[in-house]
Amino acid sequence: SARVPGVLKYTVEGLLVFSAASVAVVQSGDRQVGFFGRHTAAIAALTMDVARQLVATVQEGRNGEASPILIWEARHCELQKTLFRSTGCEEGVLSLAFSPAASLLVVLERDALHTVSVWDWRAGVAISSATALLQKVDGRVLGLCCCPTHETNETVRFVTYGVKHMRFWFFAPS
């Protein structure tokens, strides 16, 4: 199973959310209060929105297929949306992050150039993509982080970071 960075999150109610193999567990203190069990392989990435209510998870790829990203509500473990990634994303997802208003989801792929895509997750579409690395020798990307403040509900500032790599991004849909 892949290492899942940022695997432990708190909801707005103080519940813990974490992954355990293919299941995301929601726990209060030492008591499990729910689980999200829609994955069929180990969870590769997990993130939570700034309001600490929505969770996005994606499982490790299997048989060269692009795994869907699942967005779900943490309190009741209810699926909100499934994002189907295109072919060419078979290596899997390295990191996920919601925009501050939770209207967009930023996805960092595990491919050779670390493709970054911005999704309007409610509509279920990727609205932009670019590569974090200009060449394979530019370094190694380890993750991404969204800035917690925003100018409008549709803009997002984020950073991709890693070994010999730090790149600042700004996305505003036209």
C-alpha positions as a LaTeX table, in Angstrom:
\begin{tabular}{lrrr}
\hline
Residue & $x$ (\AA) & $y$ (\AA) & $z$ (\AA) \\
\hline
Ser1 & 0.00 & 0.00 & 0.00 \\
Ala2 & 1.22 & 3.52 & $-0.81$ \\
Arg3 & 2.01 & 6.04 & 1.87 \\
Val4 & $-0.95$ & 8.41 & 2.27 \\
Pro5 & 0.26 & 11.89 & 3.28 \\
Gly6 & $-2.06$ & 13.92 & 5.49 \\
Val7 & $-4.02$ & 10.81 & 6.30 \\
Leu8 & $-5.53$ & 12.06 & 9.58 \\
Lys9 & $-8.12$ & 14.87 & 9.38 \\
Tyr10 & $-10.61$ & 16.40 & 11.82 \\
Thr11 & $-14.18$ & 17.29 & 10.89 \\
Val12 & $-15.88$ & 20.46 & 12.09 \\
Glu13 & $-17.57$ & 18.33 & 14.80 \\
Gly14 & $-14.20$ & 17.03 & 16.03 \\
Leu15 & $-14.50$ & 13.60 & 14.45 \\
Leu16 & $-11.35$ & 11.94 & 13.10 \\
Val17 & $-11.24$ & 10.82 & 9.46 \\
Phe18 & $-8.46$ & 8.50 & 8.31 \\
Ser19 & $-7.85$ & 5.68 & 5.88 \\
Ala20 & $-7.25$ & 2.06 & 6.78 \\
Ala21 & $-6.51$ & 0.10 & 3.60 \\
Ser22 & $-9.57$ & 0.51 & 1.33 \\
Val23 & $-11.84$ & 2.04 & 3.98 \\
Ala24 & $-12.05$ & 5.59 & 5.30 \\
Val25 & $-12.92$ & 5.52 & 9.00 \\
Val26 & $-14.81$ & 8.24 & 10.89 \\
Gln27 & $-14.13$ & 8.05 & 14.60 \\
Ser28 & $-15.03$ & 9.93 & 17.79 \\
Gly29 & $-12.37$ & 9.42 & 20.45 \\
Asp30 & $-11.83$ & 5.66 & 20.61 \\
Arg31 & $-15.25$ & 4.81 & 19.09 \\
Gln32 & $-15.89$ & 4.33 & 15.36 \\
Val33 & $-19.01$ & 6.24 & 14.29 \\
Gly34 & $-18.95$ & 5.48 & 10.59 \\
Phe35 & $-16.96$ & 4.38 & 7.60 \\
Phe36 & $-16.84$ & 5.01 & 3.90 \\
Gly37 & $-16.30$ & 1.67 & 2.17 \\
Arg38 & $-16.79$ & 2.34 & $-1.54$ \\
His39 & $-13.15$ & 1.72 & $-2.53$ \\
Thr40 & $-11.96$ & $-1.69$ & $-3.72$ \\
Ala41 & $-8.21$ & $-1.05$ & $-3.25$ \\
Ala42 & $-6.11$ & 0.83 & $-0.70$ \\
Ile43 & $-6.79$ & 4.56 & $-0.49$ \\
Ala44 & $-3.89$ & 6.45 & $-2.10$ \\
Ala45 & $-4.90$ & 10.03 & $-1.24$ \\
Leu46 & $-7.33$ & 11.72 & 1.14 \\
Thr47 & $-8.17$ & 15.39 & 1.70 \\
Met48 & $-10.80$ & 17.48 & 3.46 \\
Asp49 & $-12.26$ & 20.88 & 2.58 \\
Val50 & $-11.54$ & 24.01 & 4.64 \\
Ala51 & $-14.99$ & 23.83 & 6.29 \\
Arg52 & $-14.01$ & 20.28 & 7.36 \\
Gln53 & $-17.20$ & 18.65 & 6.08 \\
Leu54 & $-16.33$ & 17.19 & 2.65 \\
Val55 & $-13.76$ & 14.47 & 2.02 \\
Ala56 & $-12.18$ & 13.45 & $-1.28$ \\
Thr57 & $-10.50$ & 10.06 & $-1.57$ \\
Val58 & $-8.99$ & 8.05 & $-4.41$ \\
Gln59 & $-7.75$ & 4.49 & $-4.40$ \\
Glu60 & $-4.58$ & 3.03 & $-5.85$ \\
Gly61 & $-4.89$ & 2.13 & $-9.52$ \\
Arg62 & $-5.50$ & $-1.45$ & $-10.56$ \\
Asn63 & $-4.66$ & $-3.15$ & $-13.85$ \\
Gly64 & $-3.60$ & 0.12 & $-15.49$ \\
Glu65 & $-6.99$ & 1.76 & $-15.01$ \\
Ala66 & $-7.55$ & 5.32 & $-13.75$ \\
Ser67 & $-9.27$ & 5.13 & $-10.37$ \\
Pro68 & $-12.25$ & 7.43 & $-9.79$ \\
Ile69 & $-12.10$ & 10.16 & $-7.16$ \\
Leu70 & $-14.92$ & 9.94 & $-4.62$ \\
Ile71 & $-16.24$ & 13.04 & $-2.85$ \\
Trp72 & $-18.27$ & 12.35 & 0.24 \\
Glu73 & $-19.78$ & 14.04 & 3.27 \\
Ala74 & $-17.84$ & 13.13 & 6.41 \\
Arg75 & $-20.56$ & 13.20 & 9.08 \\
His76 & $-22.85$ & 10.63 & 7.42 \\
Cys77 & $-20.33$ & 9.02 & 5.03 \\
Glu78 & $-22.61$ & 9.80 & 2.09 \\
Leu79 & $-21.26$ & 9.88 & $-1.47$ \\
Gln80 & $-21.74$ & 13.29 & $-3.11$ \\
Lys81 & $-19.96$ & 12.82 & $-6.45$ \\
Thr82 & $-17.76$ & 10.42 & $-8.41$ \\
Leu83 & $-15.12$ & 11.95 & $-10.68$ \\
Phe84 & $-14.03$ & 9.73 & $-13.54$ \\
Arg85 & $-10.44$ & 10.46 & $-14.55$ \\
Ser86 & $-9.41$ & 9.98 & $-18.18$ \\
Thr87 & $-7.13$ & 7.40 & $-19.66$ \\
Gly88 & $-3.51$ & 8.42 & $-19.38$ \\
Cys89 & $-3.90$ & 8.71 & $-15.58$ \\
Glu90 & $-3.17$ & 5.06 & $-14.86$ \\
Glu91 & $-0.20$ & 5.73 & $-12.54$ \\
Gly92 & $-2.54$ & 7.04 & $-9.86$ \\
Val93 & $-3.01$ & 10.16 & $-7.77$ \\
Leu94 & $-0.32$ & 11.57 & $-5.52$ \\
Ser95 & $-2.30$ & 14.31 & $-3.78$ \\
Leu96 & $-5.71$ & 16.03 & $-3.63$ \\
Ala97 & $-6.76$ & 19.43 & $-2.28$ \\
Phe98 & $-10.01$ & 21.42 & $-2.21$ \\
Ser99 & $-10.08$ & 25.12 & $-3.05$ \\
Pro100 & $-10.95$ & 27.36 & $-0.06$ \\
Ala101 & $-14.62$ & 27.58 & $-1.08$ \\
Ala102 & $-14.67$ & 23.82 & $-1.86$ \\
Ser103 & $-16.00$ & 24.55 & $-5.34$ \\
Leu104 & $-12.86$ & 23.17 & $-7.02$ \\
Leu105 & $-10.67$ & 20.14 & $-6.43$ \\
Val106 & $-6.99$ & 20.15 & $-7.40$ \\
Val107 & $-5.55$ & 16.74 & $-8.35$ \\
Leu108 & $-1.84$ & 15.92 & $-8.63$ \\
Glu109 & $-1.22$ & 12.80 & $-10.71$ \\
Arg110 & 1.61 & 10.34 & $-10.12$ \\
Asp111 & 2.63 & 10.35 & $-13.82$ \\
Ala112 & 6.15 & 11.23 & $-15.05$ \\
Leu113 & 5.50 & 14.99 & $-15.38$ \\
His114 & 3.09 & 15.15 & $-12.41$ \\
Thr115 & 0.01 & 16.44 & $-14.21$ \\
Val116 & $-2.07$ & 18.87 & $-12.17$ \\
Ser117 & $-5.77$ & 19.20 & $-12.95$ \\
Val118 & $-8.41$ & 21.49 & $-11.54$ \\
Trp119 & $-11.91$ & 20.02 & $-11.32$ \\
Asp120 & $-15.32$ & 21.58 & $-10.94$ \\
Trp121 & $-16.25$ & 18.57 & $-8.88$ \\
Arg122 & $-19.96$ & 19.34 & $-8.65$ \\
Ala123 & $-20.18$ & 19.37 & $-12.46$ \\
Gly124 & $-17.86$ & 16.34 & $-12.63$ \\
Val125 & $-15.44$ & 17.89 & $-15.13$ \\
Ala126 & $-11.76$ & 18.78 & $-15.23$ \\
Ile127 & $-11.65$ & 22.44 & $-16.30$ \\
Ser128 & $-7.87$ & 22.84 & $-16.60$ \\
Ser129 & $-4.67$ & 20.81 & $-16.53$ \\
Ala130 & $-0.92$ & 21.41 & $-16.77$ \\
Thr131 & 2.29 & 19.62 & $-15.85$ \\
Ala132 & 4.07 & 20.47 & $-12.61$ \\
Leu133 & 7.43 & 19.48 & $-14.10$ \\
Leu134 & 8.67 & 20.88 & $-17.40$ \\
Gln135 & 11.07 & 17.93 & $-17.78$ \\
Lys136 & 11.46 & 14.62 & $-15.98$ \\
Val137 & 14.82 & 15.81 & $-14.57$ \\
Asp138 & 13.34 & 18.93 & $-12.89$ \\
Gly139 & 12.97 & 17.15 & $-9.57$ \\
Arg140 & 10.39 & 15.04 & $-7.82$ \\
Val141 & 6.98 & 16.35 & $-6.82$ \\
Leu142 & 5.71 & 15.07 & $-3.46$ \\
Gly143 & 2.45 & 16.91 & $-2.95$ \\
Leu144 & 0.32 & 20.01 & $-3.20$ \\
Cys145 & $-1.23$ & 22.45 & $-0.79$ \\
Cys146 & $-4.01$ & 25.01 & $-1.37$ \\
Cys147 & $-3.87$ & 28.48 & 0.14 \\
Pro148 & $-6.69$ & 28.72 & 2.72 \\
Thr149 & $-7.79$ & 32.22 & 1.60 \\
His150 & $-9.47$ & 33.26 & $-1.62$ \\
Glu151 & $-10.55$ & 36.34 & $-3.54$ \\
Thr152 & $-13.69$ & 34.76 & $-5.02$ \\
Asn153 & $-15.40$ & 31.40 & $-4.75$ \\
Glu154 & $-13.90$ & 30.25 & $-8.06$ \\
Thr155 & $-10.21$ & 31.13 & $-7.66$ \\
Val156 & $-7.60$ & 28.88 & $-6.14$ \\
Arg157 & $-3.95$ & 29.44 & $-5.23$ \\
Phe158 & $-1.85$ & 26.37 & $-4.57$ \\
Val159 & 1.72 & 25.13 & $-4.40$ \\
Thr160 & 3.23 & 21.92 & $-5.69$ \\
Tyr161 & 6.34 & 20.94 & $-3.74$ \\
Gly162 & 8.98 & 18.26 & $-3.55$ \\
Val163 & 12.67 & 17.49 & $-4.11$ \\
Lys164 & 14.19 & 20.39 & $-6.10$ \\
His165 & 10.66 & 21.55 & $-6.82$ \\
Met166 & 8.40 & 24.33 & $-5.58$ \\
Arg167 & 5.93 & 25.90 & $-7.97$ \\
Phe168 & 3.24 & 28.47 & $-7.17$ \\
Trp169 & $-0.03$ & 28.30 & $-9.07$ \\
Phe170 & $-3.05$ & 30.57 & $-9.47$ \\
Phe171 & $-6.20$ & 29.43 & $-11.22$ \\
Ala172 & $-9.20$ & 31.59 & $-12.04$ \\
Pro173 & $-11.75$ & 30.16 & $-14.47$ \\
Ser174 & $-12.64$ & 32.43 & $-17.35$ \\
\hline
\end{tabular}
